[in-house]
Each structure stands twice: as structure tokens, then as C-alpha cells.
């Protein structure tokens, strides 16, 4: 088993109440007063209180090309990711030079060389560090990243790995697009970054062990969540079909996954759910028949920062790691993303240290 040693988070300095963002964004998205009123209602219904934005709010009024927006993404993503990495490494008491693998994920900008390569000299990673940039997983990538790093560490138990996620969702909001997808997305998504230090079996670490993982790709759902690249940037796909996909598939998948690991829903002490939106969190709760407070940390994260795409579930995980847990407590970390895809990660606190680490 691999173990989560620490999670570091970072948020941009510019933070605004939800209502202030709506007032600025509404006339940029549409000149129609009726659609502007709809945008304000949708923003108010997200249960997002405030969001951190990578740019000052007034700068979103400026018309920019996709190339200019992406240049901002590369610069700001690199800076914000470095802050999250330094936070995670400090919490884990791990030196940057000790990291053997770095996995980087984002879906809100593109770069070649990828941002992880730009981070190597910036944070002091070794020049021979193994790198694995991922693109296209969207909101599921925080959970998928943990799962894939776990797979790697199973074969490299003496190594240290770093998962880095940065999403600057505000840069993808489309001007002059009053589609329901853009209206909802402009009120739900925020900007932020997270980094997770994971270690193999040969290391001591105080955090939870990754016990098992499971991936699912649901059929006939490719048009439910995603992005359409265009000359002005990434146009979001965020249809009403998300909840029906959850209702039809998610609970049975979770129960089967838990059963395969000798558990049932009531035996899970911690639920680390991606804060995808009110309807998504309600669907998780309803489908699994969870207690009303089971997803409180996900609701709180969404209220404080919005949906951070792949970074969102990692911010919830950071809050979970700060809470008290008993030896033997199990947690389930999970997220959904484009595909529609799902990733489940079973955690266990207090698992016995491996013999080689205890010696």
C-alpha cells in the first residue's frame, strides 16, 4: 500500500463574494437583461459564497485571445503550483530532491513543455525526476491522480511521488456565450491548486494508506461533461445529464467496490467527495443513503472556494487529514469527470507500518 503523507493547497490572492462576481460577469456573457437575471439566480443557487480568482475581477472585462489567456494560464499555474508543492513538502517533511515521480494534471490550459517541467528548477526537483503530465480528465483527475500514483508506488515501494493539480477555471469563462452550460459554469468554478505527497511501503508516514482503487467509464455519456476547444478557448460542456448518470450508476459501483474490500457503506467513517455542485453532492448523498452531515467537508469547501475541478477533491482531502481519525477508520475519496468517468479510492487510517519501515 502507498500512503498519503501530506496535502498542500494554494489559492490566488484575489477573492470576491459570489454576488460581486455575478455582477461583473453578467454583462460580459450576455447583453440580454433576462439572461443576466437568470445568471444571477444560477450563481445564487450554487451555494458558493466566494471564489478566488487568478486575476483581479475587473481584468475579466478585457477582451483577450485564446493565446493570451493561455499565456496567463502557464505563468499563473506555474506560480500557484509551486506554492502548493512547497506547502505539501513542508507538511510531509520531504525535500524536493527526494521526489522521484511528479504527476501533473490540469484541464484549463495547455503547455509544452508542460507545467511540471517548468516546476523542476523552480521548486528544486531533481533533473532526473520522472514526469507524467495528464490532460483531459477534468474534475476526476484529483482522484485518478492519487490512484495512478498508488499504482506506480506499488512497484516502487522505496520512492516518493508528488501529484500536482492546478486549475484556473475563471480563464475558461466565455464572453458573449449565454448558453446554460456557460451560465452555470461561470458561477460554480473557481481557481486553485493542490499537491499531494505519496510514499511507498518502505517509508514511514502518518497519513492514511491507499488500500484499493477502482475506475469506471460510463457508456453513452461523452457529451455530459467536458470542454469543446474553440478559437476563443475552452467552451464548457456541463449538461443536466450529470445527475441521471450518477443516479443510474454511482451507488451500485460504490457498494460493489466496498464489498470487494469487505466493507459496506455504514462502515465508511470519512467521505471525501469532489464538490461538483449542489445537485451532484445531493445525488451522492441520496444514492448512498448517507447521513445528512456525511459530506459536510465537501459542502464547506464548495462554499469557500467553489468547484476547483481536479483540485477540488484534494482540498477536501486536506481538510479531512486535519480531522481526528481512529486507527482502522476507512475513508472513500471519489470524483467524477468527463467521459463520464468515476474514480474511487479507498483509504485506511492507522494501518500497520511495514516491517522494513518499522525496523
C-alpha positions as a LaTeX table, in Angstrom:
\begin{tabular}{lrrr}
\hline
Residue & $x$ (\AA) & $y$ (\AA) & $z$ (\AA) \\
\hline
Unk1 & 0.00 & 0.00 & 0.00 \\
Unk2 & 1.09 & 3.55 & $-0.64$ \\
Unk3 & 0.43 & 6.24 & 1.92 \\
Unk4 & $-0.66$ & 9.87 & 1.68 \\
Unk5 & 1.99 & 11.79 & 3.60 \\
Unk6 & 0.59 & 15.30 & 3.16 \\
Unk7 & $-1.58$ & 17.59 & 1.06 \\
Unk8 & $-0.66$ & 21.19 & 0.31 \\
Unk9 & $-3.10$ & 23.73 & $-1.13$ \\
Unk10 & $-2.84$ & 27.15 & $-2.74$ \\
Unk11 & $-5.40$ & 29.77 & $-3.76$ \\
Unk12 & $-4.98$ & 33.03 & $-5.69$ \\
Unk13 & $-4.91$ & 36.25 & $-3.67$ \\
Unk14 & $-7.93$ & 37.79 & $-5.39$ \\
Unk15 & $-11.09$ & 36.68 & $-3.56$ \\
Unk16 & $-14.61$ & 38.01 & $-4.16$ \\
Unk17 & $-18.14$ & 37.36 & $-2.91$ \\
Unk18 & $-20.28$ & 35.39 & $-5.31$ \\
Unk19 & $-22.65$ & 38.32 & $-5.90$ \\
Unk20 & $-19.79$ & 40.62 & $-6.93$ \\
Unk21 & $-18.57$ & 38.09 & $-9.48$ \\
Unk22 & $-22.08$ & 37.73 & $-10.90$ \\
Unk23 & $-22.46$ & 41.49 & $-11.32$ \\
Unk24 & $-19.18$ & 41.72 & $-13.24$ \\
Unk25 & $-19.62$ & 38.61 & $-15.36$ \\
Unk26 & $-23.29$ & 39.03 & $-16.34$ \\
Unk27 & $-22.87$ & 41.85 & $-18.91$ \\
Unk28 & $-19.80$ & 40.14 & $-20.38$ \\
Unk29 & $-21.66$ & 36.91 & $-21.00$ \\
Unk30 & $-24.88$ & 38.41 & $-22.40$ \\
Unk31 & $-26.49$ & 41.76 & $-23.16$ \\
Unk32 & $-29.98$ & 40.31 & $-22.61$ \\
Unk33 & $-31.37$ & 41.51 & $-19.24$ \\
Unk34 & $-33.46$ & 38.35 & $-18.92$ \\
Unk35 & $-30.43$ & 36.09 & $-19.35$ \\
Unk36 & $-28.44$ & 38.29 & $-16.99$ \\
Unk37 & $-31.14$ & 37.83 & $-14.35$ \\
Unk38 & $-31.00$ & 34.08 & $-14.95$ \\
Unk39 & $-27.23$ & 34.12 & $-14.48$ \\
Unk40 & $-27.61$ & 35.90 & $-11.14$ \\
Unk41 & $-30.19$ & 33.35 & $-9.98$ \\
Unk42 & $-27.98$ & 30.45 & $-11.04$ \\
Unk43 & $-24.97$ & 31.95 & $-9.25$ \\
Unk44 & $-27.01$ & 32.42 & $-6.08$ \\
Unk45 & $-28.23$ & 28.80 & $-6.22$ \\
Unk46 & $-24.75$ & 27.26 & $-6.35$ \\
Unk47 & $-24.25$ & 27.55 & $-2.56$ \\
Unk48 & $-20.85$ & 29.08 & $-3.34$ \\
Unk49 & $-20.20$ & 32.03 & $-1.03$ \\
Unk50 & $-16.97$ & 33.30 & $-2.55$ \\
Unk51 & $-14.28$ & 32.36 & $-5.03$ \\
Unk52 & $-10.59$ & 33.02 & $-5.52$ \\
Unk53 & $-9.70$ & 34.29 & $-8.99$ \\
Unk54 & $-6.28$ & 34.29 & $-10.60$ \\
Unk55 & $-6.84$ & 37.80 & $-11.98$ \\
Unk56 & $-8.36$ & 40.91 & $-10.40$ \\
Unk57 & $-12.08$ & 40.85 & $-11.15$ \\
Unk58 & $-12.00$ & 43.97 & $-13.32$ \\
Unk59 & $-9.47$ & 42.39 & $-15.68$ \\
Unk60 & $-12.05$ & 39.85 & $-16.83$ \\
Unk61 & $-13.73$ & 42.72 & $-18.69$ \\
Unk62 & $-10.79$ & 42.84 & $-21.11$ \\
Unk63 & $-11.24$ & 41.01 & $-24.39$ \\
Unk64 & $-8.32$ & 38.63 & $-24.93$ \\
Unk65 & $-7.46$ & 35.91 & $-27.41$ \\
Unk66 & $-7.12$ & 32.24 & $-26.53$ \\
Unk67 & $-3.36$ & 32.61 & $-26.89$ \\
Unk68 & $-3.23$ & 35.49 & $-24.42$ \\
Unk69 & $-5.42$ & 33.62 & $-21.96$ \\
Unk70 & $-3.27$ & 30.51 & $-22.23$ \\
Unk71 & $-0.09$ & 32.55 & $-21.66$ \\
Unk72 & $-1.65$ & 33.77 & $-18.42$ \\
Unk73 & $-2.52$ & 30.19 & $-17.54$ \\
Unk74 & 1.06 & 28.96 & $-17.95$ \\
Unk75 & 2.56 & 31.75 & $-15.86$ \\
Unk76 & $-0.01$ & 31.73 & $-13.07$ \\
Unk77 & $-0.41$ & 27.93 & $-12.96$ \\
Unk78 & 3.34 & 27.53 & $-12.51$ \\
Unk79 & 3.44 & 30.10 & $-9.71$ \\
Unk80 & 0.41 & 28.70 & $-7.86$ \\
Unk81 & 1.52 & 25.08 & $-8.24$ \\
Unk82 & 4.89 & 25.95 & $-6.72$ \\
Unk83 & 3.17 & 27.35 & $-3.62$ \\
Unk84 & 1.09 & 24.17 & $-3.21$ \\
Unk85 & 4.14 & 21.95 & $-3.70$ \\
Unk86 & 6.20 & 23.79 & $-1.11$ \\
Unk87 & 3.29 & 23.55 & 1.34 \\
Unk88 & 2.91 & 19.80 & 0.77 \\
Unk89 & 6.64 & 19.05 & 1.02 \\
Unk90 & 6.94 & 21.06 & 4.24 \\
Unk91 & 3.98 & 19.24 & 5.80 \\
Unk92 & 5.42 & 15.87 & 4.77 \\
Unk93 & 8.96 & 16.80 & 5.91 \\
Unk94 & 10.20 & 15.73 & 2.48 \\
Unk95 & 12.87 & 17.55 & 0.48 \\
Unk96 & 12.13 & 18.39 & $-3.14$ \\
Unk97 & 15.28 & 16.48 & $-4.14$ \\
Unk98 & 13.81 & 13.31 & $-2.64$ \\
Unk99 & 10.84 & 13.25 & $-5.06$ \\
Unk100 & 11.19 & 10.50 & $-7.67$ \\
Unk101 & 7.97 & 10.99 & $-9.67$ \\
Unk102 & 5.81 & 14.04 & $-10.32$ \\
Unk103 & 2.36 & 13.71 & $-11.91$ \\
Unk104 & 0.82 & 16.97 & $-13.09$ \\
Unk105 & $-2.80$ & 17.47 & $-14.08$ \\
Unk106 & $-4.87$ & 20.35 & $-15.38$ \\
Unk107 & $-7.66$ & 20.80 & $-17.89$ \\
Unk108 & $-7.84$ & 24.62 & $-18.01$ \\
Unk109 & $-4.71$ & 25.33 & $-20.07$ \\
Unk110 & $-2.03$ & 23.70 & $-22.18$ \\
Unk111 & 1.73 & 23.96 & $-22.31$ \\
Unk112 & 4.69 & 22.25 & $-23.97$ \\
Unk113 & 6.97 & 21.89 & $-22.12$ \\
Unk114 & 4.31 & 21.03 & $-19.60$ \\
Unk115 & 3.98 & 22.94 & $-16.34$ \\
Unk116 & 5.62 & 20.12 & $-14.37$ \\
Unk117 & 8.81 & 20.65 & $-16.39$ \\
Unk118 & 8.73 & 24.36 & $-15.55$ \\
Unk119 & 8.37 & 23.45 & $-11.87$ \\
Unk120 & 11.53 & 21.32 & $-11.74$ \\
Unk121 & 14.03 & 24.19 & $-11.35$ \\
Unk122 & 11.50 & 26.43 & $-9.59$ \\
Unk123 & 10.94 & 24.17 & $-6.58$ \\
Unk124 & 14.22 & 22.25 & $-6.66$ \\
Unk125 & 13.16 & 18.90 & $-8.08$ \\
Unk126 & 15.92 & 16.69 & $-9.46$ \\
Unk127 & 16.72 & 16.90 & $-13.14$ \\
Unk128 & 16.21 & 13.11 & $-13.38$ \\
Unk129 & 12.76 & 13.20 & $-11.73$ \\
Unk130 & 10.23 & 11.14 & $-13.66$ \\
Unk131 & 7.36 & 13.27 & $-15.02$ \\
Unk132 & 3.87 & 12.34 & $-16.12$ \\
Unk133 & 1.61 & 15.20 & $-17.27$ \\
Unk134 & $-2.09$ & 14.35 & $-17.63$ \\
Unk135 & $-4.73$ & 16.32 & $-19.56$ \\
Unk136 & $-8.41$ & 15.76 & $-20.26$ \\
Unk137 & $-9.54$ & 14.06 & $-17.05$ \\
Unk138 & $-11.13$ & 17.24 & $-15.68$ \\
Unk139 & $-12.75$ & 17.03 & $-12.26$ \\
Unk140 & $-11.93$ & 13.34 & $-11.80$ \\
Unk141 & $-8.17$ & 13.90 & $-12.12$ \\
Unk142 & $-7.51$ & 14.59 & $-8.44$ \\
Unk143 & $-8.84$ & 11.14 & $-7.53$ \\
Unk144 & $-7.40$ & 9.48 & $-10.63$ \\
Unk145 & $-4.02$ & 11.03 & $-9.95$ \\
Unk146 & $-3.89$ & 9.54 & $-6.46$ \\
Unk147 & $-4.94$ & 6.16 & $-7.87$ \\
Unk148 & $-2.34$ & 6.14 & $-10.64$ \\
Unk149 & 0.45 & 7.28 & $-8.30$ \\
Unk150 & $-0.60$ & 4.48 & $-5.94$ \\
Unk151 & $-0.27$ & 2.01 & $-8.81$ \\
Unk152 & 3.23 & 3.29 & $-9.52$ \\
Unk153 & 4.36 & 3.13 & $-5.89$ \\
Unk154 & 3.20 & $-0.48$ & $-5.61$ \\
Unk155 & 6.10 & $-1.32$ & $-7.91$ \\
Unk156 & 8.47 & 1.28 & $-6.42$ \\
Unk157 & 8.00 & 0.99 & $-2.65$ \\
Unk158 & 11.14 & 2.96 & $-1.78$ \\
Unk159 & 10.15 & 6.01 & $-3.82$ \\
Unk160 & 8.39 & 9.32 & $-3.15$ \\
Unk161 & 5.81 & 10.73 & $-5.55$ \\
Unk162 & 4.15 & 14.10 & $-5.96$ \\
Unk163 & 0.73 & 14.71 & $-7.51$ \\
Unk164 & 0.19 & 18.32 & $-8.58$ \\
Unk165 & $-3.12$ & 19.77 & $-9.71$ \\
Unk166 & $-3.78$ & 23.35 & $-10.76$ \\
Unk167 & $-6.99$ & 24.63 & $-12.34$ \\
Unk168 & $-7.62$ & 28.23 & $-13.40$ \\
Unk169 & $-11.25$ & 27.80 & $-14.34$ \\
Unk170 & $-12.00$ & 31.52 & $-14.47$ \\
Unk171 & $-9.82$ & 31.81 & $-17.58$ \\
Unk172 & $-12.18$ & 29.49 & $-19.47$ \\
Unk173 & $-15.38$ & 31.55 & $-18.99$ \\
Unk174 & $-16.58$ & 32.55 & $-22.45$ \\
Unk175 & $-17.66$ & 36.08 & $-23.31$ \\
Unk176 & $-20.87$ & 36.51 & $-25.35$ \\
Unk177 & $-21.98$ & 32.95 & $-24.60$ \\
Unk178 & $-25.32$ & 32.78 & $-22.80$ \\
Unk179 & $-25.67$ & 29.01 & $-23.08$ \\
Unk180 & $-26.88$ & 27.31 & $-19.93$ \\
Unk181 & $-23.55$ & 25.49 & $-19.68$ \\
Unk182 & $-21.60$ & 28.77 & $-19.57$ \\
Unk183 & $-24.07$ & 30.48 & $-17.23$ \\
Unk184 & $-23.80$ & 27.65 & $-14.70$ \\
Unk185 & $-20.03$ & 27.21 & $-15.04$ \\
Unk186 & $-19.40$ & 30.94 & $-14.60$ \\
Unk187 & $-20.98$ & 30.70 & $-11.16$ \\
Unk188 & $-19.62$ & 27.39 & $-9.94$ \\
Unk189 & $-15.94$ & 27.04 & $-10.78$ \\
Unk190 & $-13.03$ & 28.72 & $-9.00$ \\
Unk191 & $-9.26$ & 28.81 & $-9.26$ \\
Unk192 & $-6.81$ & 26.90 & $-7.09$ \\
Unk193 & $-4.07$ & 24.32 & $-6.82$ \\
Unk194 & $-3.16$ & 21.33 & $-4.67$ \\
Unk195 & $-0.22$ & 18.99 & $-4.26$ \\
Unk196 & $-0.16$ & 15.54 & $-2.63$ \\
Unk197 & 2.94 & 13.74 & $-1.37$ \\
Unk198 & 2.58 & 9.95 & $-1.51$ \\
Unk199 & 5.19 & 7.44 & $-0.40$ \\
Unk200 & 5.75 & 3.73 & $-0.95$ \\
Unk201 & 5.64 & 0.96 & 1.65 \\
Unk202 & 9.26 & 1.40 & 2.66 \\
Unk203 & 8.60 & 4.85 & 4.14 \\
Unk204 & 7.12 & 5.99 & 7.43 \\
Unk205 & 4.25 & 8.47 & 7.05 \\
Unk206 & 1.44 & 9.47 & 9.39 \\
Unk207 & $-1.33$ & 9.78 & 6.82 \\
Unk208 & $-3.87$ & 7.25 & 5.55 \\
Unk209 & $-2.91$ & 4.31 & 3.40 \\
Unk210 & $-4.38$ & 3.83 & $-0.06$ \\
Unk211 & $-5.93$ & 0.39 & 0.16 \\
Unk212 & $-7.59$ & $-0.05$ & $-3.23$ \\
Unk213 & $-8.85$ & 1.89 & $-6.25$ \\
Unk214 & $-11.44$ & 1.42 & $-8.97$ \\
Unk215 & $-12.09$ & 3.25 & $-12.26$ \\
Unk216 & $-15.30$ & 3.36 & $-14.29$ \\
Unk217 & $-16.20$ & 4.86 & $-17.64$ \\
Unk218 & $-19.96$ & 5.08 & $-18.13$ \\
Unk219 & $-21.32$ & 4.29 & $-21.61$ \\
Unk220 & $-23.08$ & 6.84 & $-23.81$ \\
Unk221 & $-22.09$ & 9.79 & $-21.62$ \\
Unk222 & $-19.36$ & 11.54 & $-23.61$ \\
Unk223 & $-21.48$ & 14.68 & $-24.14$ \\
Unk224 & $-22.44$ & 15.14 & $-20.48$ \\
Unk225 & $-19.28$ & 16.86 & $-19.13$ \\
Unk226 & $-16.24$ & 18.29 & $-20.88$ \\
Unk227 & $-14.76$ & 21.06 & $-23.00$ \\
Unk228 & $-15.05$ & 21.95 & $-26.68$ \\
Unk229 & $-11.92$ & 23.73 & $-27.90$ \\
Unk230 & $-12.73$ & 26.83 & $-29.96$ \\
Unk231 & $-10.99$ & 29.87 & $-31.36$ \\
Unk232 & $-11.78$ & 31.73 & $-28.11$ \\
Unk233 & $-10.73$ & 28.96 & $-25.74$ \\
Unk234 & $-12.34$ & 26.03 & $-23.97$ \\
Unk235 & $-16.17$ & 26.08 & $-24.12$ \\
Unk236 & $-17.53$ & 24.11 & $-21.21$ \\
Unk237 & $-19.95$ & 21.19 & $-21.56$ \\
Unk238 & $-21.99$ & 20.88 & $-18.37$ \\
Unk239 & $-25.32$ & 19.31 & $-19.16$ \\
Unk240 & $-28.25$ & 18.34 & $-16.98$ \\
Unk241 & $-27.36$ & 14.71 & $-17.68$ \\
Unk242 & $-24.80$ & 14.53 & $-14.88$ \\
Unk243 & $-27.29$ & 13.67 & $-12.14$ \\
Unk244 & $-29.07$ & 10.93 & $-14.14$ \\
Unk245 & $-25.68$ & 9.29 & $-14.79$ \\
Unk246 & $-24.94$ & 9.38 & $-11.04$ \\
Unk247 & $-28.39$ & 8.06 & $-10.17$ \\
Unk248 & $-28.08$ & 5.18 & $-12.63$ \\
Unk249 & $-24.58$ & 4.04 & $-11.79$ \\
Unk250 & $-22.74$ & 5.53 & $-8.87$ \\
Unk251 & $-24.27$ & 3.94 & $-5.77$ \\
Unk252 & $-24.09$ & 0.41 & $-7.17$ \\
Unk253 & $-20.45$ & 0.95 & $-8.14$ \\
Unk254 & $-19.54$ & 2.21 & $-4.67$ \\
Unk255 & $-21.32$ & $-0.65$ & $-2.92$ \\
Unk256 & $-19.66$ & $-3.24$ & $-5.16$ \\
Unk257 & $-16.24$ & $-1.66$ & $-4.60$ \\
Unk258 & $-16.70$ & $-1.59$ & $-0.83$ \\
Unk259 & $-18.00$ & $-5.16$ & $-0.80$ \\
Unk260 & $-14.92$ & $-6.32$ & $-2.72$ \\
Unk261 & $-12.89$ & $-4.89$ & 0.16 \\
Unk262 & $-15.04$ & $-6.41$ & 2.92 \\
Unk263 & $-16.95$ & $-3.22$ & 3.73 \\
Unk264 & $-20.40$ & $-1.68$ & 3.50 \\
Unk265 & $-21.49$ & 1.96 & 3.34 \\
Unk266 & $-22.13$ & 2.36 & 7.12 \\
Unk267 & $-18.55$ & 1.21 & 7.83 \\
Unk268 & $-17.03$ & 4.17 & 5.99 \\
Unk269 & $-16.05$ & 6.84 & 8.50 \\
Unk270 & $-14.94$ & 9.57 & 6.08 \\
Unk271 & $-16.47$ & 10.56 & 2.75 \\
Unk272 & $-14.12$ & 12.69 & 0.62 \\
Unk273 & $-16.34$ & 13.72 & $-2.28$ \\
Unk274 & $-15.45$ & 16.06 & $-5.11$ \\
Unk275 & $-17.59$ & 19.20 & $-4.61$ \\
Unk276 & $-19.06$ & 19.15 & $-8.09$ \\
Unk277 & $-22.12$ & 21.25 & $-7.29$ \\
Unk278 & $-25.26$ & 21.11 & $-5.14$ \\
Unk279 & $-27.12$ & 18.67 & $-7.38$ \\
Unk280 & $-24.07$ & 16.40 & $-7.62$ \\
Unk281 & $-23.50$ & 16.29 & $-3.85$ \\
Unk282 & $-27.21$ & 15.73 & $-3.25$ \\
Unk283 & $-27.14$ & 12.84 & $-5.74$ \\
Unk284 & $-24.19$ & 11.23 & $-3.94$ \\
Unk285 & $-25.97$ & 11.54 & $-0.59$ \\
Unk286 & $-29.29$ & 10.28 & $-1.91$ \\
Unk287 & $-27.85$ & 7.35 & $-3.85$ \\
Unk288 & $-25.77$ & 6.05 & $-0.94$ \\
Unk289 & $-28.37$ & 6.94 & 1.70 \\
Unk290 & $-25.72$ & 8.84 & 3.65 \\
Unk291 & $-26.33$ & 10.77 & 6.88 \\
Unk292 & $-27.05$ & 14.45 & 6.32 \\
Unk293 & $-23.62$ & 15.54 & 7.57 \\
Unk294 & $-21.54$ & 12.91 & 5.71 \\
Unk295 & $-20.40$ & 15.34 & 3.01 \\
Unk296 & $-20.07$ & 18.43 & 5.21 \\
Unk297 & $-16.42$ & 18.98 & 4.27 \\
Unk298 & $-17.27$ & 18.88 & 0.58 \\
Unk299 & $-20.12$ & 21.37 & 1.09 \\
Unk300 & $-17.83$ & 23.63 & 3.12 \\
Unk301 & $-15.08$ & 23.53 & 0.50 \\
Unk302 & $-17.55$ & 24.38 & $-2.26$ \\
Unk303 & $-18.90$ & 27.33 & $-0.25$ \\
Unk304 & $-15.42$ & 28.66 & 0.47 \\
Unk305 & $-13.76$ & 28.29 & $-2.95$ \\
Unk306 & $-16.24$ & 26.83 & $-5.45$ \\
Unk307 & $-15.63$ & 23.81 & $-7.64$ \\
Unk308 & $-11.88$ & 23.70 & $-8.34$ \\
Unk309 & $-12.15$ & 20.91 & $-10.92$ \\
Unk310 & $-9.34$ & 18.39 & $-10.31$ \\
Unk311 & $-8.04$ & 20.35 & $-7.31$ \\
Unk312 & $-11.42$ & 20.31 & $-5.55$ \\
Unk313 & $-11.36$ & 16.83 & $-4.05$ \\
Unk314 & $-7.76$ & 17.41 & $-2.95$ \\
Unk315 & $-8.82$ & 20.49 & $-0.98$ \\
Unk316 & $-11.50$ & 18.34 & 0.68 \\
Unk317 & $-8.82$ & 15.72 & 1.40 \\
Unk318 & $-6.62$ & 18.37 & 3.02 \\
Unk319 & $-9.49$ & 19.26 & 5.37 \\
Unk320 & $-10.09$ & 15.57 & 6.11 \\
Unk321 & $-6.44$ & 15.00 & 7.01 \\
Unk322 & $-6.68$ & 17.79 & 9.59 \\
Unk323 & $-9.51$ & 15.95 & 11.41 \\
Unk324 & $-9.19$ & 13.26 & 14.06 \\
Unk325 & $-9.39$ & 9.62 & 12.96 \\
Unk326 & $-9.22$ & 6.35 & 14.85 \\
Unk327 & $-6.92$ & 3.51 & 13.88 \\
Unk328 & $-8.78$ & 1.35 & 11.39 \\
Unk329 & $-11.12$ & 4.10 & 10.13 \\
Unk330 & $-11.85$ & 3.80 & 6.42 \\
Unk331 & $-12.48$ & 6.67 & 4.05 \\
Unk332 & $-13.67$ & 6.82 & 0.47 \\
Unk333 & $-12.31$ & 9.51 & $-1.82$ \\
Unk334 & $-14.14$ & 9.86 & $-5.13$ \\
Unk335 & $-14.81$ & 12.13 & $-8.08$ \\
Unk336 & $-16.49$ & 12.22 & $-11.47$ \\
Unk337 & $-15.23$ & 13.77 & $-14.68$ \\
Unk338 & $-15.56$ & 13.84 & $-18.47$ \\
Unk339 & $-16.40$ & 10.53 & $-20.02$ \\
Unk340 & $-18.44$ & 10.35 & $-17.75$ \\
Unk341 & $-15.73$ & 8.70 & $-15.68$ \\
Unk342 & $-15.55$ & 7.88 & $-11.97$ \\
Unk343 & $-12.61$ & 7.12 & $-9.71$ \\
Unk344 & $-12.92$ & 5.53 & $-6.26$ \\
Unk345 & $-10.03$ & 5.46 & $-3.77$ \\
Unk346 & $-10.33$ & 3.51 & $-0.52$ \\
Unk347 & $-8.30$ & 4.91 & 2.38 \\
Unk348 & $-7.47$ & 3.47 & 5.79 \\
Unk349 & $-6.07$ & 5.33 & 8.78 \\
Unk350 & $-3.68$ & 3.69 & 11.20 \\
Unk351 & $-2.70$ & 0.72 & 9.06 \\
Unk352 & 0.33 & $-1.12$ & 10.49 \\
Unk353 & 3.70 & 0.15 & 9.35 \\
Unk354 & 5.54 & $-2.22$ & 7.00 \\
Unk355 & 8.28 & $-4.27$ & 8.61 \\
Unk356 & 11.07 & $-2.56$ & 6.70 \\
Unk357 & 9.87 & 0.88 & 7.80 \\
Unk358 & 9.38 & $-0.11$ & 11.43 \\
Unk359 & 12.86 & $-1.57$ & 11.80 \\
\hline
\end{tabular}
